Tab-separated table of N, CA and C in Angstrom:
chain	number	residue	atom	x	y	z
A	1	VAL	N	-183.083	-59.495	73.792
A	1	VAL	CA	-182.550	-59.736	75.006
A	1	VAL	C	-182.579	-60.387	75.477
A	2	PHE	N	-181.805	-61.615	76.296
A	2	PHE	CA	-182.074	-62.424	77.059
A	2	PHE	C	-181.431	-62.806	77.782
A	3	THR	N	-181.835	-62.126	79.268
A	3	THR	CA	-181.320	-62.666	80.635
A	3	THR	C	-182.387	-63.320	81.622
A	4	PRO	N	-180.901	-64.194	82.110
A	4	PRO	CA	-181.867	-65.605	83.286
A	4	PRO	C	-182.565	-64.856	84.304
A	5	GLU	N	-183.976	-65.363	84.433
A	5	GLU	CA	-184.011	-65.336	85.292
A	5	GLU	C	-183.932	-66.496	86.741
A	6	THR	N	-184.287	-67.872	86.344
A	6	THR	CA	-183.806	-68.201	87.126
A	6	THR	C	-183.848	-69.640	86.598
A	7	ALA	N	-183.780	-71.367	86.841
A	7	ALA	CA	-182.573	-71.577	85.920
A	7	ALA	C	-183.381	-72.285	85.155
A	8	ASN	N	-185.207	-72.275	84.741
A	8	ASN	CA	-185.882	-72.476	84.095
A	8	ASN	C	-186.734	-71.486	83.420
A	9	THR	N	-186.467	-70.031	83.767
A	9	THR	CA	-186.753	-68.729	82.905
A	9	THR	C	-185.736	-67.465	82.374
A	10	THR	N	-186.599	-66.702	81.787
A	10	THR	CA	-185.867	-65.985	80.928
A	10	THR	C	-186.431	-64.658	80.541
A	11	HIS	N	-186.235	-63.982	80.799
A	11	HIS	CA	-186.905	-62.325	80.745
A	11	HIS	C	-186.730	-62.304	78.936
A	12	TYR	N	-187.286	-61.874	78.292
A	12	TYR	CA	-186.590	-60.811	76.919
A	12	TYR	C	-187.328	-59.689	77.270
A	13	TRP	N	-186.382	-58.919	76.934
A	13	TRP	CA	-186.124	-57.473	76.623
A	13	TRP	C	-185.935	-57.127	75.388
A	14	TYR	N	-186.601	-56.178	74.972
A	14	TYR	CA	-186.763	-54.667	73.717
A	14	TYR	C	-187.601	-53.419	74.788
A	15	SER	N	-186.648	-52.809	73.909
A	15	SER	CA	-187.025	-50.976	74.154
A	15	SER	C	-187.102	-50.446	72.446
A	16	PHE	N	-188.047	-49.167	73.038
A	16	PHE	CA	-187.915	-48.167	72.038
A	16	PHE	C	-188.167	-46.518	72.668
A	17	THR	N	-186.940	-45.855	71.317
A	17	THR	CA	-186.843	-45.066	72.444
A	17	THR	C	-187.691	-43.724	71.212
A	18	LEU	N	-188.501	-42.616	71.432
A	18	LEU	CA	-188.821	-41.244	70.363
A	18	LEU	C	-188.725	-40.647	71.441
A	19	PRO	N	-188.296	-38.865	70.125
A	19	PRO	CA	-188.212	-38.606	71.753
A	19	PRO	C	-189.602	-37.673	72.303
A	20	ARG	N	-189.598	-37.145	73.547
A	20	ARG	CA	-191.072	-36.792	74.121
A	20	ARG	C	-191.867	-36.288	73.842
A	21	ALA	N	-191.542	-34.801	72.832
A	21	ALA	CA	-191.862	-33.909	72.080
A	21	ALA	C	-192.957	-34.911	70.833
A	22	MET	N	-192.557	-35.806	70.699
A	22	MET	CA	-193.780	-36.677	69.581
A	22	MET	C	-194.673	-36.884	70.432
A	23	GLY	N	-195.175	-36.673	71.817
A	23	GLY	CA	-196.336	-36.723	72.938
A	23	GLY	C	-196.946	-37.936	71.687
A	24	GLU	N	-198.352	-38.048	71.983
A	24	GLU	CA	-199.462	-38.981	71.308
A	24	GLU	C	-198.348	-40.000	70.414
A	25	VAL	N	-198.557	-39.019	69.742
A	25	VAL	CA	-197.293	-40.015	68.314
A	25	VAL	C	-197.039	-40.857	68.520
A	26	ALA	N	-196.004	-40.784	68.902
A	26	ALA	CA	-194.564	-41.280	69.419
A	26	ALA	C	-195.858	-42.547	71.014
A	27	ALA	N	-196.414	-42.473	71.560
A	27	ALA	CA	-197.329	-44.250	71.656
A	27	ALA	C	-197.375	-44.501	71.332
A	28	GLN	N	-198.070	-44.243	69.973
A	28	GLN	CA	-198.702	-45.133	69.647
A	28	GLN	C	-197.813	-45.615	68.492
A	29	ILE	N	-196.250	-45.160	68.280
A	29	ILE	CA	-195.457	-45.648	67.355
A	29	ILE	C	-195.073	-47.056	67.953
A	30	VAL	N	-194.976	-46.453	69.636
A	30	VAL	CA	-193.826	-47.704	69.896
A	30	VAL	C	-195.127	-48.767	70.622
A	31	GLU	N	-196.281	-48.479	70.227
A	31	GLU	CA	-197.029	-49.059	70.626
A	31	GLU	C	-197.273	-50.147	69.788
A	32	GLN	N	-197.145	-49.190	68.173
A	32	GLN	CA	-197.406	-50.578	67.229
A	32	GLN	C	-196.278	-51.216	66.980
A	33	ARG	N	-195.048	-51.167	67.281
A	33	ARG	CA	-193.670	-51.768	67.412
A	33	ARG	C	-193.875	-52.890	67.950
A	34	VAL	N	-193.923	-52.192	69.296
A	34	VAL	CA	-194.317	-53.682	70.905
A	34	VAL	C	-195.357	-54.677	70.107
A	35	ASP	N	-195.722	-54.280	70.026
A	35	ASP	CA	-197.641	-55.130	68.692
A	35	ASP	C	-196.733	-56.105	67.761
A	36	GLY	N	-195.746	-55.441	67.141
A	36	GLY	CA	-195.036	-56.233	65.954
A	36	GLY	C	-193.907	-56.872	66.085
A	37	LEU	N	-193.079	-57.099	67.836
A	37	LEU	CA	-192.131	-57.205	68.384
A	37	LEU	C	-193.646	-58.839	69.339
A	38	THR	N	-193.945	-58.428	69.577
A	38	THR	CA	-195.111	-59.483	70.689
A	38	THR	C	-195.254	-60.686	70.167
A	39	THR	N	-196.401	-60.904	68.270
A	39	THR	CA	-196.721	-61.411	68.017
A	39	THR	C	-195.726	-62.560	67.237
A	40	PRO	N	-194.688	-62.129	66.505
A	40	PRO	CA	-193.985	-63.402	66.593
A	40	PRO	C	-193.466	-63.795	67.791
A	41	PHE	N	-193.046	-63.025	69.199
A	41	PHE	CA	-192.220	-64.138	70.076
A	41	PHE	C	-193.581	-65.036	69.987
A	42	ALA	N	-194.891	-63.939	70.824
A	42	ALA	CA	-195.195	-65.462	70.983
A	42	ALA	C	-195.614	-66.038	70.258
A	43	THR	N	-196.081	-66.083	68.962
A	43	THR	CA	-196.349	-67.354	68.291
A	43	THR	C	-194.542	-68.106	67.277
A	44	GLU	N	-193.933	-67.595	67.426
A	44	GLU	CA	-192.089	-68.778	66.784
A	44	GLU	C	-191.696	-69.196	67.668
A	45	ASP	N	-191.097	-67.969	68.062
A	45	ASP	CA	-189.917	-68.021	69.646
A	45	ASP	C	-190.158	-68.722	70.773
A	46	LEU	N	-191.011	-67.989	71.544
A	46	LEU	CA	-192.178	-69.509	72.831
A	46	LEU	C	-192.591	-70.396	72.396
A	47	PRO	N	-192.456	-70.868	71.281
A	47	PRO	CA	-192.927	-72.733	71.134
A	47	PRO	C	-192.314	-73.709	70.613
A	48	THR	N	-190.542	-72.830	70.336
A	48	THR	CA	-189.181	-73.603	69.959
A	48	THR	C	-189.153	-73.110	71.017
A	49	LEU	N	-188.738	-71.848	72.501
A	49	LEU	CA	-187.560	-72.011	72.820
A	49	LEU	C	-188.366	-73.564	74.265
A	50	GLU	N	-189.739	-73.340	74.191
A	50	GLU	CA	-190.627	-74.135	74.817
A	50	GLU	C	-190.208	-75.333	74.650
A	51	GLU	N	-190.277	-75.450	73.078
A	51	GLU	CA	-189.888	-77.342	73.144
A	51	GLU	C	-188.495	-77.685	73.265
A	52	ALA	N	-187.144	-76.379	73.732
A	52	ALA	CA	-185.551	-76.880	73.354
A	52	ALA	C	-186.094	-77.458	74.321
A	53	THR	N	-186.356	-76.411	75.596
A	53	THR	CA	-186.237	-76.239	77.209
A	53	THR	C	-187.192	-77.816	77.277
A	54	THR	N	-188.432	-78.548	76.654
A	54	THR	CA	-188.882	-79.424	77.261
A	54	THR	C	-187.463	-80.983	77.004
A	55	ARG	N	-187.713	-80.796	75.711
A	55	ARG	CA	-186.469	-81.942	74.881
A	55	ARG	C	-184.772	-81.879	75.883
A	56	LEU	N	-184.718	-80.864	76.120
A	56	LEU	CA	-183.014	-80.820	77.482
A	56	LEU	C	-183.565	-81.352	78.548
A	57	ALA	N	-184.893	-81.484	79.132
A	57	ALA	CA	-185.484	-82.208	80.185
A	57	ALA	C	-185.390	-83.654	80.480
A	58	ARG	N	-185.906	-84.006	79.035
A	58	ARG	CA	-185.734	-85.306	79.316
A	58	ARG	C	-184.682	-86.174	80.009
A	59	PRO	N	-184.607	-87.419	80.159
A	59	PRO	CA	-182.955	-88.010	80.526
A	59	PRO	C	-183.009	-88.609	79.451
A	60	GLY	N	-180.993	-88.347	79.277
A	60	GLY	CA	-179.989	-88.640	78.210
A	60	GLY	C	-179.599	-86.785	77.349
A	61	SER	N	-180.382	-86.046	77.501
A	61	SER	CA	-180.799	-84.834	76.701
A	61	SER	C	-179.541	-84.366	77.208
A	62	HIS	N	-178.248	-84.080	78.171
A	62	HIS	CA	-177.269	-84.169	78.245
A	62	HIS	C	-176.353	-84.563	77.547
A	63	ARG	N	-176.345	-85.370	76.509
A	63	ARG	CA	-175.667	-85.706	74.648
A	63	ARG	C	-175.594	-84.702	74.297
A	64	LEU	N	-177.339	-83.935	74.073
A	64	LEU	CA	-177.549	-82.872	73.101
A	64	LEU	C	-176.334	-81.610	73.392
A	65	LEU	N	-175.981	-81.195	74.386
A	65	LEU	CA	-175.060	-80.257	74.764
A	65	LEU	C	-173.808	-80.024	74.408
A	66	ARG	N	-172.920	-79.537	74.370
A	66	ARG	CA	-171.649	-79.318	74.081
A	66	ARG	C	-171.126	-78.728	75.506
A	67	THR	N	-170.085	-79.316	76.467
A	67	THR	CA	-169.639	-79.005	77.384
A	67	THR	C	-168.326	-78.475	76.468
A	68	CYS	N	-167.649	-76.806	77.888
A	68	CYS	CA	-166.542	-77.077	78.130
A	68	CYS	C	-165.283	-76.961	78.955
A	69	GLU	N	-164.705	-78.188	78.280
A	69	GLU	CA	-163.539	-78.446	79.634
A	69	GLU	C	-162.155	-78.423	79.343
């Protein structure tokens, strides 16, 4: 889930739930899943979002955006 933080930053939220009764095994599974999401985000999503932000900040980029009128 993406939620705005400021005009130029966004929080990216994700979560995993497993029963507490699983103990340390659950913690290890969650850690693996978080690592599995963090790497693609850092190497694919983040660079794309940063490039889009850079391009949209350029003069004249407003023509790329649709507006609701």
